[in-house]
PDB file of C-alpha atoms in Angstrom:
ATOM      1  CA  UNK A   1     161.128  47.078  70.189  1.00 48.00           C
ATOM      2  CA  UNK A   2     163.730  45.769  68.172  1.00 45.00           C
ATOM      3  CA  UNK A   3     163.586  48.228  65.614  1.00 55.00           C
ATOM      4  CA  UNK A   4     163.392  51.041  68.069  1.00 49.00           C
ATOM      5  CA  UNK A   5     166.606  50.146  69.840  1.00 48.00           C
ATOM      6  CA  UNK A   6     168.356  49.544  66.232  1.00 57.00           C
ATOM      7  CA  UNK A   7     167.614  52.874  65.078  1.00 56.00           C
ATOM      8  CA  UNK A   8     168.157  54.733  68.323  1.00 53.00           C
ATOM      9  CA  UNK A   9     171.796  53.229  67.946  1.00 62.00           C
ATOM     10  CA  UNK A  10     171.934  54.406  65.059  1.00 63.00           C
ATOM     11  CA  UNK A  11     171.346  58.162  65.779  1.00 60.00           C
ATOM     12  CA  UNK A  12     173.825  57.269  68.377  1.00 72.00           C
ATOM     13  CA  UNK A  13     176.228  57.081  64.819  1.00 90.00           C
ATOM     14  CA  UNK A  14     175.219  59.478  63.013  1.00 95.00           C
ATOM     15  CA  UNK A  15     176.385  62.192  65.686  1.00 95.00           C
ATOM     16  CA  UNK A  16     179.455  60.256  66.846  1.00 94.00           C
ATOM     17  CA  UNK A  17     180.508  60.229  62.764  1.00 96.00           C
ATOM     18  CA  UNK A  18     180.077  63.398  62.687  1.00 97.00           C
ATOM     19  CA  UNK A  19     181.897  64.291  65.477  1.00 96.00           C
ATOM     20  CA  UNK A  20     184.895  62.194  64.861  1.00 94.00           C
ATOM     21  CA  UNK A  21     184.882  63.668  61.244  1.00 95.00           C
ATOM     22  CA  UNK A  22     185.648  66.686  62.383  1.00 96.00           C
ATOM     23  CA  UNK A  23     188.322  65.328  65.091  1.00 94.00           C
ATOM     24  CA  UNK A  24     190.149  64.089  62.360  1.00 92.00           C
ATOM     25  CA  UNK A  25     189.423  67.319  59.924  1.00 91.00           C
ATOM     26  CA  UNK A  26     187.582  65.435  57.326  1.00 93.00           C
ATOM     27  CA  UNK A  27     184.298  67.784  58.367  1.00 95.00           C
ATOM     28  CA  UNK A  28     184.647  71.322  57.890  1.00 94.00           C
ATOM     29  CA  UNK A  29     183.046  74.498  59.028  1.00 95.00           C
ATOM     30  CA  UNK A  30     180.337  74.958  56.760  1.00 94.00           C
ATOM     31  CA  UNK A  31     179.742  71.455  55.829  1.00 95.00           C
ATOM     32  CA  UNK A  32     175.751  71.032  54.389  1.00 96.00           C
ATOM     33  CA  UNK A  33     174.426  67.791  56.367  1.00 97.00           C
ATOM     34  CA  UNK A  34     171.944  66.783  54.207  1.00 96.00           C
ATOM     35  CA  UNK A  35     168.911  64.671  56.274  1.00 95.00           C
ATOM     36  CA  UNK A  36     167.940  62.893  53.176  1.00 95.00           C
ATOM     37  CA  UNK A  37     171.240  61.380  52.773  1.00 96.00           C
ATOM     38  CA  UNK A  38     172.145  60.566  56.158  1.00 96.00           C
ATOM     39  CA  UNK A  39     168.983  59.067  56.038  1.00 95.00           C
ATOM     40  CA  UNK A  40     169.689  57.081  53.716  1.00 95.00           C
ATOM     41  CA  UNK A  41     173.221  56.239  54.532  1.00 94.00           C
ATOM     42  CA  UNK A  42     172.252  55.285  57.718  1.00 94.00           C
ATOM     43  CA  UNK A  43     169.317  53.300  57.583  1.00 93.00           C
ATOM     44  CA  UNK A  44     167.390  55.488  59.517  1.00 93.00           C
ATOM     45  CA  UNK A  45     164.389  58.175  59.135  1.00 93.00           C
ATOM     46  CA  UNK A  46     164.916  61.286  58.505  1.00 94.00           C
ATOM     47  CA  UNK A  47     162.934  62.098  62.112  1.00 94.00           C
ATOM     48  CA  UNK A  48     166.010  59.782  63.756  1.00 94.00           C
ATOM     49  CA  UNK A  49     168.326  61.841  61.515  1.00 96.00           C
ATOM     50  CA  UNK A  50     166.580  65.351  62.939  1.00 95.00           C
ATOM     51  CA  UNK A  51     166.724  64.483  66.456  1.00 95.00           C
ATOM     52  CA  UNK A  52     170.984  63.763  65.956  1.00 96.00           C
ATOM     53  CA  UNK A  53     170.912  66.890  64.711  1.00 97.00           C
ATOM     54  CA  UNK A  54     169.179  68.836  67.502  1.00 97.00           C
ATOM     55  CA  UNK A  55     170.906  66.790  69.672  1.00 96.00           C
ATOM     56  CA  UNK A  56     174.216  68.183  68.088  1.00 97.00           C
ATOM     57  CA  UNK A  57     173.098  71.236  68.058  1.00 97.00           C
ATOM     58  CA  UNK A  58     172.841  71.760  71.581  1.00 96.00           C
ATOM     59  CA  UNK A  59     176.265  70.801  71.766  1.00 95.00           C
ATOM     60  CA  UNK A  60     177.063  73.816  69.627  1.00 95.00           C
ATOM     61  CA  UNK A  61     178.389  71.083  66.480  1.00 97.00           C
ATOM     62  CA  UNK A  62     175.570  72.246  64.130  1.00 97.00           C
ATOM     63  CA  UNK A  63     173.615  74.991  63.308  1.00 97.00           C
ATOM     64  CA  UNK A  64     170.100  75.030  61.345  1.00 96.00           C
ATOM     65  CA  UNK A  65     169.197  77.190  58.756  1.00 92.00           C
ATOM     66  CA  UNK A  66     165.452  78.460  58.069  1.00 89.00           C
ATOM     67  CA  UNK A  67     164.814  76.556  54.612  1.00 86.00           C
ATOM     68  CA  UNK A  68     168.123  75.379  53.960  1.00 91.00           C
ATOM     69  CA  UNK A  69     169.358  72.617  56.653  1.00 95.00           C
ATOM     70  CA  UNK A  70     171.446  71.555  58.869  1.00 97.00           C
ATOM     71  CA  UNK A  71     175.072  73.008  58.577  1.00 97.00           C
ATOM     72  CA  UNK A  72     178.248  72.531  60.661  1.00 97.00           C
ATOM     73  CA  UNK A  73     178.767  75.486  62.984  1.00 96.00           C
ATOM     74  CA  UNK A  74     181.432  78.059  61.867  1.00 95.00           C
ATOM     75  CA  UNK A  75     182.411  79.732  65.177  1.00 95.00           C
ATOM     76  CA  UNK A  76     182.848  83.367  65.687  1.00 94.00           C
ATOM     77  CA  UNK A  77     185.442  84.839  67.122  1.00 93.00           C
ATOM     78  CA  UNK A  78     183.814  85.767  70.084  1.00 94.00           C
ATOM     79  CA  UNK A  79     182.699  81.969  70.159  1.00 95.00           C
ATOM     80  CA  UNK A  80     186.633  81.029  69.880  1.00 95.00           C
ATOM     81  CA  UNK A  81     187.292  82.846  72.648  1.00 96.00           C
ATOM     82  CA  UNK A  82     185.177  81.385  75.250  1.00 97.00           C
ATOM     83  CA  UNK A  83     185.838  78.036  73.970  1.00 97.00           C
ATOM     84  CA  UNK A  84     189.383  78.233  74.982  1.00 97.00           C
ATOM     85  CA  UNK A  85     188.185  79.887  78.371  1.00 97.00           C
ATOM     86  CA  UNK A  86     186.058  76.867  78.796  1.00 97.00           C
ATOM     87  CA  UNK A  87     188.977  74.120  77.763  1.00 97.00           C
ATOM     88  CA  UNK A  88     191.337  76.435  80.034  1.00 98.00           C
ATOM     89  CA  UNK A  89     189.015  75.846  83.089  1.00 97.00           C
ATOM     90  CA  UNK A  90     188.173  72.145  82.689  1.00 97.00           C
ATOM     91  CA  UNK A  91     191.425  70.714  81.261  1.00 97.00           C
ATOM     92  CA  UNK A  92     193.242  72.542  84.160  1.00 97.00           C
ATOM     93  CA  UNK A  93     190.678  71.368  86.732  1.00 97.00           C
ATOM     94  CA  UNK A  94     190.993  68.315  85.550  1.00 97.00           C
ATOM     95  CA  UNK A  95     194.750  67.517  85.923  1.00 97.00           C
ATOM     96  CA  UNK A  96     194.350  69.169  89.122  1.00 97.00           C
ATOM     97  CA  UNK A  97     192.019  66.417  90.430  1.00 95.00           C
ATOM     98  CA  UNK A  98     193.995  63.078  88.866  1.00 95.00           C
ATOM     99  CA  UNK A  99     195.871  60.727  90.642  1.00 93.00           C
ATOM    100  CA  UNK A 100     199.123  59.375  90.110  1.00 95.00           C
ATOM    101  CA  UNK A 101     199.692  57.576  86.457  1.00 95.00           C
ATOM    102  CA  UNK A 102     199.208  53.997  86.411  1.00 96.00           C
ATOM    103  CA  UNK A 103     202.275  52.210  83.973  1.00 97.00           C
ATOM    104  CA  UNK A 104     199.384  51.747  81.491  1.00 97.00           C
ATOM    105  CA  UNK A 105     198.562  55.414  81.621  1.00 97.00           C
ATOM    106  CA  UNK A 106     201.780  56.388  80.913  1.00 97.00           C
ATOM    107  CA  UNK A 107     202.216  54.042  77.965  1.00 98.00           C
ATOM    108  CA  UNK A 108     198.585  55.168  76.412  1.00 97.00           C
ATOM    109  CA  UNK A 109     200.340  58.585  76.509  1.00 98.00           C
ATOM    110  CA  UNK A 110     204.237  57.516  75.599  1.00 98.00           C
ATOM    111  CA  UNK A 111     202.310  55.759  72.397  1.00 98.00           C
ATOM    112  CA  UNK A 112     200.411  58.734  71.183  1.00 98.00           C
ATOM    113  CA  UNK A 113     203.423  61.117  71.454  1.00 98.00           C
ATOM    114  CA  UNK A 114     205.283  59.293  69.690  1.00 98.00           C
ATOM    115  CA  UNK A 115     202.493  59.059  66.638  1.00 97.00           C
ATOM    116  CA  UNK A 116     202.327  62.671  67.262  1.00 96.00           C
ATOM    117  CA  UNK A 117     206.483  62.147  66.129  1.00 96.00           C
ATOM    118  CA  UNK A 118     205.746  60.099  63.208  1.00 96.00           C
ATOM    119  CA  UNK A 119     202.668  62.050  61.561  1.00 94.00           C
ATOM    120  CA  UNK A 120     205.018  65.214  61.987  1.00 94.00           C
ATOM    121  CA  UNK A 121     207.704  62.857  60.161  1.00 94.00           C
ATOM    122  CA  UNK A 122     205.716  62.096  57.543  1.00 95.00           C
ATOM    123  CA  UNK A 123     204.316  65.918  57.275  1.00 91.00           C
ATOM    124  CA  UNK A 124     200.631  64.161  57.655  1.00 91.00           C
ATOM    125  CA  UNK A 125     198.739  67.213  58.736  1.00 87.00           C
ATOM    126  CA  UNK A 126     195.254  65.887  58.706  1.00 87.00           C
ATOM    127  CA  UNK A 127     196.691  63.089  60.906  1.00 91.00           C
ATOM    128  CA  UNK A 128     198.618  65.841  63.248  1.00 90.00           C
ATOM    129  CA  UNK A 129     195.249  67.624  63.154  1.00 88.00           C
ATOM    130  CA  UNK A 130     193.440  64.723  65.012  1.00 91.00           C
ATOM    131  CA  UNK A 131     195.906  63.641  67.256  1.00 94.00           C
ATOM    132  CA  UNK A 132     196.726  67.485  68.439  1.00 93.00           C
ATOM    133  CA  UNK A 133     193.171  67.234  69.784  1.00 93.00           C
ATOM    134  CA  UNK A 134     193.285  63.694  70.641  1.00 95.00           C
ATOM    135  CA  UNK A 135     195.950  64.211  73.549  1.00 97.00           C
ATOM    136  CA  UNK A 136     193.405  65.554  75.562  1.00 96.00           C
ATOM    137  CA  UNK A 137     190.946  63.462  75.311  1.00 96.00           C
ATOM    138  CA  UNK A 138     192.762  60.241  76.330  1.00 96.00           C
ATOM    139  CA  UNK A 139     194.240  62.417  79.540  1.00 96.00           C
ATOM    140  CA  UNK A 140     190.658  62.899  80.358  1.00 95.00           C
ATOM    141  CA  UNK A 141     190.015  59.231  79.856  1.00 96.00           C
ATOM    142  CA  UNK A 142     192.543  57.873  82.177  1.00 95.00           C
ATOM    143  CA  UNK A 143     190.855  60.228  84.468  1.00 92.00           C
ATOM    144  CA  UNK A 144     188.193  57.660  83.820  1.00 90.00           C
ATOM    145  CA  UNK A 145     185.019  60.220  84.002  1.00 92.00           C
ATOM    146  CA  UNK A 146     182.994  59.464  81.073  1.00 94.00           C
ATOM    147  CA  UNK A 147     180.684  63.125  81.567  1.00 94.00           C
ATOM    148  CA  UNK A 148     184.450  65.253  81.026  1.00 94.00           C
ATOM    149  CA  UNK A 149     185.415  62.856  78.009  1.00 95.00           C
ATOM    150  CA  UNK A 150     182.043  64.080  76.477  1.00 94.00           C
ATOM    151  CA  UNK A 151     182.931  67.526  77.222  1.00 95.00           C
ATOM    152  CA  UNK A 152     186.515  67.143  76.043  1.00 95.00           C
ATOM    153  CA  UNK A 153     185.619  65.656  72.844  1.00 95.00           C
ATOM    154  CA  UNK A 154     182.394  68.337  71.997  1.00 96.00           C
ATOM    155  CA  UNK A 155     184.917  71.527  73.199  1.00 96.00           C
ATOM    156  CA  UNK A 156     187.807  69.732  71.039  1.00 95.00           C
ATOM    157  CA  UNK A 157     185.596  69.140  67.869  1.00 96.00           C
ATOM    158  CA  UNK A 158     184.777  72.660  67.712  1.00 96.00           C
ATOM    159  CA  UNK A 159     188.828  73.827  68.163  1.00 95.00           C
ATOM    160  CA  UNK A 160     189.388  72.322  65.496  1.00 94.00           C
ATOM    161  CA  UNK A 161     186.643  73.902  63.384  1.00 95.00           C
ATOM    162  CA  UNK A 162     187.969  77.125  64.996  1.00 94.00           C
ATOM    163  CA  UNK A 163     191.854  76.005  63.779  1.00 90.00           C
ATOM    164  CA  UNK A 164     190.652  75.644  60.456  1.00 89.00           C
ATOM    165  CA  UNK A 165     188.773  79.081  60.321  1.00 90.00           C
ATOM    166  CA  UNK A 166     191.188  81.120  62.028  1.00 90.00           C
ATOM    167  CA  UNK A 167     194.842  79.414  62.363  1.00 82.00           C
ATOM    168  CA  UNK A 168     197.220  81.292  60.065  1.00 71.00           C
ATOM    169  CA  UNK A 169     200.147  78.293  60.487  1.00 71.00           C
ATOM    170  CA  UNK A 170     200.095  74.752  62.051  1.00 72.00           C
ATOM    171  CA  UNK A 171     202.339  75.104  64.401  1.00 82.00           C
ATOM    172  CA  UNK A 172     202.527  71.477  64.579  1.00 85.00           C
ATOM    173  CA  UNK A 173     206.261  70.729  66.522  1.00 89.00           C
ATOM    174  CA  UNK A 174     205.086  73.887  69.131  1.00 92.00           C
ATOM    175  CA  UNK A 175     201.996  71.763  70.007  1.00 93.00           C
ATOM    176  CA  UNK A 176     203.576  68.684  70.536  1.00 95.00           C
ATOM    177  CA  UNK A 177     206.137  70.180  72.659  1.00 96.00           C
ATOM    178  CA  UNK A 178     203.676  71.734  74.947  1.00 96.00           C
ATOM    179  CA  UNK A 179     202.163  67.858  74.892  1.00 97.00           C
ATOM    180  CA  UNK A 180     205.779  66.448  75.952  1.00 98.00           C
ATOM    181  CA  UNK A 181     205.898  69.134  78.796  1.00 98.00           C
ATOM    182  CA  UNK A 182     202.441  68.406  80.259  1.00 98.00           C
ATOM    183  CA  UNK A 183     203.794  64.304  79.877  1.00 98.00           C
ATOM    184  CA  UNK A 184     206.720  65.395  82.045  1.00 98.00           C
ATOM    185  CA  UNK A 185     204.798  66.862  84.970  1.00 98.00           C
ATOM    186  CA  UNK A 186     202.286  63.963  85.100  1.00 98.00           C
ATOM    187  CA  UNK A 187     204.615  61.720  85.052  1.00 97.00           C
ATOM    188  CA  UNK A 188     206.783  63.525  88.122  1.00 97.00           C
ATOM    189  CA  UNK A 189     203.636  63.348  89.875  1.00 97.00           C
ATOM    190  CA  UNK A 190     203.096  66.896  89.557  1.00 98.00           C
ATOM    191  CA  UNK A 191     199.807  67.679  88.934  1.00 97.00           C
ATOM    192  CA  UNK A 192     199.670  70.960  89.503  1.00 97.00           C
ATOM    193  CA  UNK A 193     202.491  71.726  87.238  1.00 98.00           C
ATOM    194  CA  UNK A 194     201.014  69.631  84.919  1.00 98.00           C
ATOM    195  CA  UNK A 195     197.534  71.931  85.022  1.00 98.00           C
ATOM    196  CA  UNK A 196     199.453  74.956  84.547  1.00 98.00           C
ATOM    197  CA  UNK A 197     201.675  73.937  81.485  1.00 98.00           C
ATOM    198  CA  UNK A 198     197.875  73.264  79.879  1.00 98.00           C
ATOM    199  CA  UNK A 199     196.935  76.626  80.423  1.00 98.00           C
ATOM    200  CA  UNK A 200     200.036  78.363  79.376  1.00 97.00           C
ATOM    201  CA  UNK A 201     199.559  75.186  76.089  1.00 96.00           C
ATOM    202  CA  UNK A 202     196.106  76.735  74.961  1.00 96.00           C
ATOM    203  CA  UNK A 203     196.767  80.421  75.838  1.00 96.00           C
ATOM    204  CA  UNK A 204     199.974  79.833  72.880  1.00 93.00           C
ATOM    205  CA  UNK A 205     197.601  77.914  70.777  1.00 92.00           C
ATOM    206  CA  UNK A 206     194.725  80.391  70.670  1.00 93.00           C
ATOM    207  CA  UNK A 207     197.558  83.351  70.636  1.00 91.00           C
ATOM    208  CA  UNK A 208     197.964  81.792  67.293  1.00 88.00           C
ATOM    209  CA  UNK A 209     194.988  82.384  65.900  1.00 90.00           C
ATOM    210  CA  UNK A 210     194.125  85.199  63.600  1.00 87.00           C
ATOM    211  CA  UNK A 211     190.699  85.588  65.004  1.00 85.00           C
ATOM    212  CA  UNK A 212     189.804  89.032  62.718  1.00 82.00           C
ATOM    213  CA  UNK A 213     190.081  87.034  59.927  1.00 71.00           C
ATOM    214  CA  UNK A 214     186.100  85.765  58.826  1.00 66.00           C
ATOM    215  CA  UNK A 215     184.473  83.466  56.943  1.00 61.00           C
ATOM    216  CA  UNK A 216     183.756  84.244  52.583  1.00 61.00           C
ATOM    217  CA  UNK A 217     179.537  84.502  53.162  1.00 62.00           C
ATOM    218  CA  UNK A 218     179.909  84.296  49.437  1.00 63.00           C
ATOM    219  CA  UNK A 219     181.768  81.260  49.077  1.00 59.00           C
ATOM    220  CA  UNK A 220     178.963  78.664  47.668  1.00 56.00           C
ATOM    221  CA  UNK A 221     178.252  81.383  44.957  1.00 61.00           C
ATOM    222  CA  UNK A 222     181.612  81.767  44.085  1.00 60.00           C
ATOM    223  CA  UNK A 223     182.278  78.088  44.213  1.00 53.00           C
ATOM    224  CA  UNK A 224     179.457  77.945  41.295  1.00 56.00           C
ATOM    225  CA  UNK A 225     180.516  80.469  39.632  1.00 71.00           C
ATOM    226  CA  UNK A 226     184.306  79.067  39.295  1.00 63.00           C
ATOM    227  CA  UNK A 227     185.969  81.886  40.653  1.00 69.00           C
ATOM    228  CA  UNK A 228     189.006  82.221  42.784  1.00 67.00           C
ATOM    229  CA  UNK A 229     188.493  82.204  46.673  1.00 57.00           C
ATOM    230  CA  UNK A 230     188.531  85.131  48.484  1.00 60.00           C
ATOM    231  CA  UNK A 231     191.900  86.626  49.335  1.00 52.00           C
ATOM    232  CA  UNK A 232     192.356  86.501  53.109  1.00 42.00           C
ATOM    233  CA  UNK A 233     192.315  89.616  55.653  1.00 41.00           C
ATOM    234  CA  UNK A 234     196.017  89.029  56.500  1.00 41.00           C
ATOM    235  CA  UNK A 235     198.154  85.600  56.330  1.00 40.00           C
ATOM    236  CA  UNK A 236     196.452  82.476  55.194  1.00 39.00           C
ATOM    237  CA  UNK A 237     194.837  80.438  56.892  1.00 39.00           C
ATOM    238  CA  UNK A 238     195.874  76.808  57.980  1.00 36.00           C
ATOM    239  CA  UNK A 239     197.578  75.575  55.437  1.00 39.00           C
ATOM    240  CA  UNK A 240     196.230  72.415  53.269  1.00 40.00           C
ATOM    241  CA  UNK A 241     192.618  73.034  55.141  1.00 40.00           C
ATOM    242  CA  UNK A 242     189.954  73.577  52.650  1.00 42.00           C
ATOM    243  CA  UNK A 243     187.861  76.804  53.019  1.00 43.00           C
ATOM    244  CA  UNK A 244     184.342  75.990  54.596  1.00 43.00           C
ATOM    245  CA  UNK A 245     181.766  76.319  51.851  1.00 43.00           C
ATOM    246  CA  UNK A 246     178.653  75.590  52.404  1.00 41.00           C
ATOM    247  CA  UNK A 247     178.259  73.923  48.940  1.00 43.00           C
ATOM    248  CA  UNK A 248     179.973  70.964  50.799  1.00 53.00           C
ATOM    249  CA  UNK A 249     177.487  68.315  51.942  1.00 64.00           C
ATOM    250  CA  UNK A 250     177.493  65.220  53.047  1.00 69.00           C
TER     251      UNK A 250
END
């Protein structure tokens, strides 16, 4: 029984490394997840390491493909889209429904502002990257409802993938200024402000994105073949984010 509960925790770790490796933009669209070697770097079977994935999958992190693996999802546009709509409805609900901030909640969010500060100081983008997302996830954990942090986290894991496909510039100083405006409003108290300033926050961040631009389905060859990556649609995409390749495995 032992056993069983060791290795069930850790298919618990396999998905919640995944996940957070794409929170902090260390996974990218595209990304080969090889069952053999999570197998093995995990100390599980590669049965444990299937069910993560399906489990993953039906939170719309991975993808299989028929005779090649498991692959990290690399969202369509049209996929984009109603990922926002769905962040736009619960984020906004959410604020809606909190109480007043507790002196602890409001240093939990005074401290990861100013991070937000000193990664944009420091021009860490991968850094920026995961605390962008990471602002609303801790709002929806001082709400204290562990079912919307799940949904916070899964909806802001796959932003990001979307960010990295289909943001032309990191708009880094924009997003943390729509962060210090939500701040403001919970702090007044106002929670309906608050709810509306994250709506009008993702509509700017998805106006940002270039969403005609798509994926290089030829990237692994070309990656093999040495030559130079496809030449975007229009402007480039988010800049210092590798291209998603699915030559890429971990």
């Amino acid at each position: 029984m032992q056993d069983l509960h060791t290795e069930k925790t850790r298919q618990t770790n396999i998905e919640e490394a995944i996940v957070s490796g794409i929170l902090s933009a260390r996974i990218h669209p595209g990304t080969r997840l090889s069952e053999n070697q999570l197998a093995g770097l995990f100390g599980v079977s590669r049965t444990r390491v299937r069910e993560a994935m399906m489990r993953l999958e039906t939170r719309g992190i991975v993808h299989v493909s028929p005779r090649r693996g498991w692959f990290v999802v690399e969202p369509s546009a049209e996929e984009a889209m109603t990922v926002y709509a769905a962040r736009r409805v619960i984020e906004s609900g959410l604020l809606r429904s909190m109480r007043p901030l507790t002196e602890d909640g409001r240093q939990v969010l005074v401290a990861h502002l100013d991070e937000e500060k000193a990664a944009m100081a420091a021009g860490d983008r991968q850094r920026l990257t995961c605390l962008m997302g990471d602002f609303h996830i801790r709002i929806a954990e001082l709400c204290g409802n562990a079912v919307l942090i799940e949904m916070l986290r899964d909806l802001t894991a796959r932003t990001i993938l979307i960010s990295m496909l289909y943001q032309s510039e990191f708009h880094a100083a924009q997003s943390h200024q729509g962060h210090c405006r939500i701040f403001e409003a919970m702090v007044e108290g106002d929670f309906v402000k608050a709810a509306e300033l994250s709506i009008e926050h993702l509509d700017e961040v998805e106006t940002g994105l270039d969403l005609t631009a798509r994926p290089d389905p030829l990237s692994e060859l070309r990656i093999s073949l040495s030559l130079p990556p496809k030449n975007a649609p229009s402007t480039s995409r988010l800049s210092g984010a590798k291209q998603p390749a699915a030559s890429k495995e971990i």
